[in-house]
Amino acid sequence: MTLGAIGLAGTAPPIGTVEWVRWLWSVTAVRVVVAGLIVVAGAVISKFLVRLLGRTVARRFQRQSVAQTVLGLLRVSTVVVATLVAGSILGLGIGDIVLSVTVFSAVLGIVLAPIVGSIINGVFVLADNPYEIGDMIELEDGRRGFVDDITLRYTKIFTLENTFLVVPNSSMRERDVTNYSAEDERTRLSIPLLVTYEGDLDEARRLMERSARGVEEVIEGGPDIRIGSARYPAKPTCLIDAYADSGVRLVLRFWVRTPYKIPRVESTVRERIWEHLAGADVEIAYPHQHLLFDENSGQARVALEDGAEMGLDDGEDADGATTRTESGVTDAGPESSAGRSPTE
């Protein structure tokens, strides 16, 4: 026994073993070291319990997110119990520890409120099961990704841009989330197309359906796909959506097996539609404008000439009037044209 320990205890070490242990336990530094070792042992035991009970919990709970949450609570509970035991060794009772935590939580209530809110929302997310780890989801801002982890505080999403997106559960419950992998991975896509009224409408619909049938990942046929109480044809189908101002709007609907390559599949189908319509009696419509003049619109003087003559013989005077000498037509400015007859 060193002189420092003897001085710290305040008394000389006894002769017997039991008395010596009691005397050593009365040293405050020894109790602090033992308490720290108990906390460390609790952390090690928590990891051991997670590894030991991991498979059993995973078989008990089919959902991976719930299994991970249960294992996380088991680890935290083990560390908390070890901390309480360490506190009792240092002379702190359970009531003192609870009172200290209560006072601390009351003081930091404003700071802890968002975290507590996220934890409560995390419980609702796990209970409602709007998505699961591995599902492909789309947020209301258009970002898509795979759910990588669900905790009581946040949801981690691995986006298609190879980045991680961490969203608090309170925010996830307030926004619209589209789940592409919830029940059935098959997804129906729609591609609109506007064709002119003068083209062959039946041929346009037939070519659009054929354009989707030869694309990878597109379901070409088979039994109807059931959604709730309704059934929809599995093969690509082109329908007339509306009679628009500039043409007939067609909509091509088709199903894909998995939602993981939607942009590439849509691009391939559009490319095939463009190729098939190139040699058909079908024209893609675009907006046209017709300008009509009546007796209230004034006069419009038009002269048709060859480009070479216009380039060589056109001249412009100081008032901005343009004169074409070869055609015999003279367009005067606003000042000179007032009151002139058409024969002048």
Coordinates of C-alpha atoms in Angstrom, one line a residue:
M1 CA 0.0 0.0 0.0
T2 CA 1.4 3.4 -1.0
L3 CA 1.5 6.4 1.3
G4 CA -0.8 8.3 -1.1
A5 CA -3.6 5.7 -0.6
I6 CA -3.1 5.7 3.2
G7 CA -3.3 9.4 3.3
L8 CA -6.4 9.5 1.1
A9 CA -8.2 7.0 3.3
G10 CA -7.2 8.8 6.4
T11 CA -6.4 5.7 8.3
A12 CA -3.8 2.9 8.2
P13 CA -4.7 -0.3 6.3
P14 CA -5.9 -3.1 8.6
I15 CA -4.2 -6.5 8.9
G16 CA -7.1 -8.9 7.9
T17 CA -8.3 -9.5 4.4
V18 CA -11.9 -8.6 4.9
E19 CA -11.0 -5.5 6.9
W20 CA -8.5 -4.6 4.2
V21 CA -11.2 -4.8 1.4
R22 CA -13.6 -2.7 3.4
W23 CA -10.9 -0.2 4.0
L24 CA -10.1 -0.1 0.3
W25 CA -13.7 0.3 -0.6
S26 CA -14.0 3.3 1.6
V27 CA -11.5 5.1 -0.7
T28 CA -13.4 7.4 -3.1
A29 CA -11.0 7.0 -5.9
V30 CA -11.4 3.2 -5.9
R31 CA -15.2 3.5 -6.1
V32 CA -15.0 5.9 -9.0
V33 CA -12.7 3.5 -10.9
V34 CA -15.1 0.6 -10.2
A35 CA -18.1 2.7 -11.4
G36 CA -16.3 3.5 -14.6
L37 CA -15.4 -0.1 -15.2
I38 CA -19.0 -1.1 -14.7
V39 CA -20.2 1.4 -17.3
V40 CA -17.6 0.1 -19.8
A41 CA -18.6 -3.4 -19.0
G42 CA -22.2 -2.5 -19.6
A43 CA -21.4 -1.1 -23.1
V44 CA -19.4 -4.3 -23.9
I45 CA -22.3 -6.5 -22.7
S46 CA -24.8 -4.5 -24.7
K47 CA -22.9 -5.3 -27.9
F48 CA -22.6 -8.9 -26.9
L49 CA -26.4 -9.1 -26.3
V50 CA -27.1 -7.6 -29.7
R51 CA -24.9 -10.2 -31.4
L52 CA -26.4 -13.0 -29.4
L53 CA -30.0 -12.0 -29.8
G54 CA -29.8 -10.4 -33.3
R55 CA -31.0 -13.4 -35.3
T56 CA -33.7 -14.3 -32.8
V57 CA -35.1 -10.8 -32.9
A58 CA -34.9 -10.7 -36.7
R59 CA -36.9 -13.9 -36.9
R60 CA -39.4 -12.6 -34.4
F61 CA -40.0 -9.3 -36.2
Q62 CA -40.4 -9.6 -40.0
R63 CA -39.7 -5.9 -40.5
Q64 CA -36.1 -5.0 -40.5
S65 CA -36.7 -1.5 -39.1
V66 CA -38.6 -2.8 -36.1
A67 CA -35.9 -5.4 -35.4
Q68 CA -33.1 -2.8 -35.5
T69 CA -35.1 -0.5 -33.2
V70 CA -35.6 -3.4 -30.7
L71 CA -31.9 -4.2 -30.7
G72 CA -31.1 -0.5 -30.3
L73 CA -33.4 -0.2 -27.3
L74 CA -31.8 -3.4 -25.8
R75 CA -28.4 -1.8 -26.1
V76 CA -29.4 1.5 -24.6
S77 CA -31.2 -0.3 -21.7
T78 CA -28.1 -2.3 -20.9
V79 CA -26.0 0.8 -20.7
V80 CA -28.6 2.6 -18.6
V81 CA -28.7 -0.2 -16.1
A82 CA -25.0 -0.3 -15.9
T83 CA -25.0 3.5 -15.3
L84 CA -27.6 3.2 -12.5
V85 CA -25.4 0.5 -10.8
A86 CA -22.4 2.7 -11.1
G87 CA -24.3 5.6 -9.7
S88 CA -25.4 3.6 -6.7
I89 CA -21.8 2.6 -6.1
L90 CA -20.9 6.3 -5.9
G91 CA -23.7 6.9 -3.4
L92 CA -26.3 8.2 -5.8
G93 CA -29.7 6.6 -5.4
I94 CA -32.2 6.0 -8.2
G95 CA -34.3 8.9 -7.0
D96 CA -31.4 11.3 -7.1
I97 CA -30.6 10.2 -10.6
V98 CA -34.2 10.5 -11.8
L99 CA -34.5 13.9 -10.2
S100 CA -31.3 15.1 -11.8
V101 CA -32.5 13.9 -15.2
T102 CA -35.9 15.5 -14.7
V103 CA -34.4 18.9 -13.8
F104 CA -31.9 18.7 -16.7
S105 CA -34.7 17.9 -19.1
A106 CA -36.9 20.7 -17.8
V107 CA -34.0 23.2 -18.2
L108 CA -33.2 22.0 -21.8
G109 CA -36.8 21.4 -22.8
I110 CA -36.7 23.9 -25.6
V111 CA -33.6 22.4 -27.0
L112 CA -34.8 18.8 -26.6
A113 CA -38.3 19.4 -27.9
P114 CA -37.4 18.8 -31.6
I115 CA -35.6 15.7 -30.8
V116 CA -38.4 14.4 -28.6
G117 CA -40.9 15.2 -31.4
S118 CA -38.8 13.3 -33.9
I119 CA -38.7 10.3 -31.6
I120 CA -42.5 10.3 -31.1
N121 CA -42.9 10.6 -34.9
G122 CA -40.4 7.8 -35.3
V123 CA -42.7 5.6 -33.3
F124 CA -45.6 6.5 -35.5
V125 CA -43.5 5.8 -38.6
L126 CA -42.6 2.3 -37.3
A127 CA -46.2 1.7 -36.4
D128 CA -47.8 3.0 -39.6
N129 CA -45.2 1.3 -41.8
P130 CA -45.4 3.7 -44.8
Y131 CA -42.1 2.4 -46.1
E132 CA -39.5 -0.2 -45.1
I133 CA -35.7 -0.5 -45.4
G134 CA -34.9 -1.3 -49.0
D135 CA -38.0 0.3 -50.5
M136 CA -37.7 2.8 -53.3
I137 CA -39.6 6.0 -52.4
E138 CA -40.1 9.4 -54.0
L139 CA -40.5 12.6 -52.0
E140 CA -42.9 15.4 -52.9
D141 CA -40.0 17.5 -54.3
G142 CA -39.2 14.7 -56.9
R143 CA -36.1 13.2 -55.3
R144 CA -36.0 9.4 -55.4
G145 CA -34.0 6.9 -53.5
F146 CA -33.8 3.8 -51.4
V147 CA -34.6 3.7 -47.7
D148 CA -31.3 2.8 -46.0
D149 CA -32.1 3.1 -42.4
I150 CA -35.1 4.0 -40.1
T151 CA -34.4 5.1 -36.5
L152 CA -36.6 6.7 -33.9
R153 CA -35.2 10.1 -34.9
Y154 CA -34.7 10.1 -38.6
T155 CA -34.9 8.2 -41.9
K156 CA -31.8 7.8 -44.0
I157 CA -32.4 7.7 -47.8
F158 CA -29.8 6.6 -50.4
T159 CA -30.6 8.8 -53.4
L160 CA -30.2 7.8 -57.1
E161 CA -27.5 10.5 -57.3
N162 CA -25.3 8.4 -55.0
T163 CA -25.8 10.7 -52.0
F164 CA -27.3 10.2 -48.5
L165 CA -30.4 12.2 -47.5
V166 CA -31.2 12.2 -43.8
V167 CA -34.7 13.5 -43.0
P168 CA -36.2 13.8 -39.5
N169 CA -39.2 11.6 -38.9
S170 CA -41.3 14.7 -38.0
S171 CA -40.7 16.0 -41.5
M172 CA -41.3 12.6 -43.1
R173 CA -44.8 12.3 -41.6
E174 CA -45.8 15.8 -42.8
R175 CA -44.8 15.3 -46.5
D176 CA -46.2 13.1 -49.3
V177 CA -44.1 10.0 -49.9
T178 CA -44.6 7.8 -52.9
N179 CA -43.6 4.2 -52.2
Y180 CA -42.7 2.2 -55.4
S181 CA -41.9 -1.0 -53.6
A182 CA -44.6 -1.3 -50.9
E183 CA -46.7 -4.2 -52.3
D184 CA -46.0 -4.7 -56.0
E185 CA -42.9 -3.4 -57.8
R186 CA -44.7 -3.3 -61.1
T187 CA -45.4 0.4 -62.0
R188 CA -47.5 1.9 -64.7
L189 CA -46.1 4.7 -66.8
S190 CA -47.8 7.1 -69.1
I191 CA -46.4 9.0 -72.1
P192 CA -48.7 11.6 -73.8
L193 CA -48.4 12.6 -77.5
L194 CA -50.3 15.3 -79.5
V195 CA -51.0 14.4 -83.2
T196 CA -52.7 16.4 -85.9
Y197 CA -56.3 15.9 -86.9
E198 CA -55.3 15.2 -90.5
G199 CA -53.3 12.1 -89.7
D200 CA -54.3 8.4 -89.3
L201 CA -55.3 8.2 -85.7
D202 CA -55.6 4.4 -85.6
E203 CA -52.2 3.9 -87.1
A204 CA -50.7 6.4 -84.6
R205 CA -52.2 4.4 -81.7
R206 CA -51.0 1.1 -83.1
L207 CA -47.5 2.4 -83.6
M208 CA -47.3 3.8 -80.1
E209 CA -48.3 0.4 -78.6
R210 CA -45.8 -1.4 -80.8
S211 CA -43.1 1.0 -79.7
A212 CA -43.5 0.0 -76.0
R213 CA -43.7 -3.7 -76.6
G214 CA -40.2 -4.2 -77.7
V215 CA -38.5 -2.4 -74.8
E216 CA -36.7 -4.2 -72.0
E217 CA -38.4 -4.1 -68.6
V218 CA -41.8 -3.4 -70.2
I219 CA -44.5 -6.0 -69.6
E220 CA -45.7 -7.0 -73.1
G221 CA -48.8 -8.9 -72.1
G222 CA -50.2 -11.5 -69.9
P223 CA -53.1 -11.6 -67.3
D224 CA -54.6 -8.3 -66.2
I225 CA -52.9 -6.5 -63.3
R226 CA -55.1 -6.1 -60.3
I227 CA -55.0 -2.9 -58.2
G228 CA -57.5 -3.1 -55.4
S229 CA -60.8 -4.1 -56.9
A230 CA -60.0 -2.9 -60.4
R231 CA -58.1 -4.7 -63.2
Y232 CA -56.0 -3.1 -65.9
P233 CA -54.5 -4.7 -69.0
A234 CA -50.9 -5.7 -68.7
K235 CA -50.0 -5.0 -72.4
P236 CA -49.2 -1.5 -73.6
T237 CA -52.4 0.4 -74.4
C238 CA -52.8 3.7 -76.3
L239 CA -56.0 5.7 -75.5
I240 CA -57.5 9.0 -76.7
D241 CA -57.1 11.4 -73.9
A242 CA -58.7 14.6 -75.3
Y243 CA -59.4 16.7 -78.4
A244 CA -57.1 19.6 -77.9
D245 CA -56.8 22.9 -79.7
S246 CA -53.9 21.9 -81.9
G247 CA -54.6 18.1 -82.2
V248 CA -55.6 14.9 -80.6
R249 CA -53.9 14.0 -77.4
L250 CA -53.0 10.4 -77.1
V251 CA -51.7 8.6 -73.9
L252 CA -49.6 5.5 -74.0
R253 CA -49.9 3.5 -70.8
F254 CA -47.6 0.5 -70.1
W255 CA -46.3 -1.4 -67.1
V256 CA -42.7 -1.9 -66.1
R257 CA -41.5 -4.8 -63.9
T258 CA -39.3 -2.7 -61.6
P259 CA -39.3 1.1 -60.9
Y260 CA -35.6 1.4 -60.7
K261 CA -34.9 2.5 -64.2
I262 CA -38.0 4.6 -65.1
P263 CA -36.2 7.5 -66.8
R264 CA -34.2 5.2 -69.1
V265 CA -37.3 3.1 -70.0
E266 CA -39.3 6.3 -70.8
S267 CA -36.5 7.6 -72.9
T268 CA -36.2 4.4 -74.9
V269 CA -40.0 4.3 -75.5
R270 CA -40.0 7.9 -76.7
E271 CA -37.1 7.2 -79.1
R272 CA -38.9 4.2 -80.6
I273 CA -42.1 6.3 -81.0
W274 CA -40.2 8.9 -82.9
E275 CA -38.7 6.2 -85.2
H276 CA -42.0 4.5 -85.9
L277 CA -43.9 7.7 -86.7
A278 CA -41.2 9.0 -89.1
G279 CA -42.5 7.0 -92.1
A280 CA -46.2 6.9 -91.1
D281 CA -49.2 9.0 -92.1
V282 CA -49.0 10.7 -88.7
E283 CA -47.7 14.1 -87.8
I284 CA -46.9 15.4 -84.4
A285 CA -48.9 18.5 -83.7
Y286 CA -47.5 21.8 -82.6
P287 CA -49.3 25.2 -82.0
H288 CA -50.1 27.3 -85.1
Q289 CA -51.3 30.9 -85.3
H290 CA -53.4 32.4 -88.1
L291 CA -53.6 36.2 -88.5
L292 CA -56.9 37.4 -89.9
F293 CA -57.5 40.9 -91.4
D294 CA -60.9 42.4 -92.0
E295 CA -62.3 45.9 -92.8
N296 CA -61.4 47.1 -89.3
S297 CA -57.8 46.0 -89.4
G298 CA -56.5 48.6 -91.9
Q299 CA -54.6 47.8 -95.1
A300 CA -51.9 45.3 -95.6
R301 CA -49.8 45.9 -98.8
V302 CA -47.8 42.8 -99.8
A303 CA -45.3 42.5 -102.6
L304 CA -43.7 39.2 -103.7
E305 CA -40.2 39.4 -105.2
D306 CA -37.1 37.3 -105.8
G307 CA -34.5 37.4 -103.0
A308 CA -31.8 38.6 -105.4
E309 CA -33.8 41.6 -106.6
M310 CA -34.8 42.5 -103.0
G311 CA -31.1 42.4 -101.9
L312 CA -29.9 44.6 -104.8
D313 CA -32.6 47.1 -105.5
D314 CA -34.2 47.8 -102.1
G315 CA -33.4 51.1 -100.6
E316 CA -34.4 53.0 -97.5
D317 CA -34.9 56.8 -97.2
A318 CA -34.4 59.0 -94.2
D319 CA -38.0 58.5 -93.1
G320 CA -37.7 54.7 -93.0
A321 CA -39.8 54.2 -96.2
T322 CA -38.7 51.2 -98.3
T323 CA -38.7 51.6 -102.1
R324 CA -38.6 48.7 -104.6
T325 CA -37.9 50.0 -108.0
E326 CA -37.8 46.7 -109.9
S327 CA -41.3 45.6 -109.0
G328 CA -42.9 49.0 -109.5
V329 CA -44.2 49.0 -105.9
T330 CA -43.4 51.8 -103.6
D331 CA -44.1 51.6 -99.9
A332 CA -44.0 55.1 -98.4
G333 CA -43.8 56.0 -94.8
P334 CA -46.8 56.8 -92.6
E335 CA -46.7 60.5 -93.5
S336 CA -46.7 60.1 -97.3
S337 CA -49.2 57.3 -97.5
A338 CA -52.0 59.2 -95.8
G339 CA -54.8 60.2 -98.3
R340 CA -53.3 58.4 -101.3
S341 CA -55.5 56.2 -103.5
P342 CA -54.5 52.6 -104.3
T343 CA -53.8 53.6 -107.9
E344 CA -51.2 56.2 -107.2

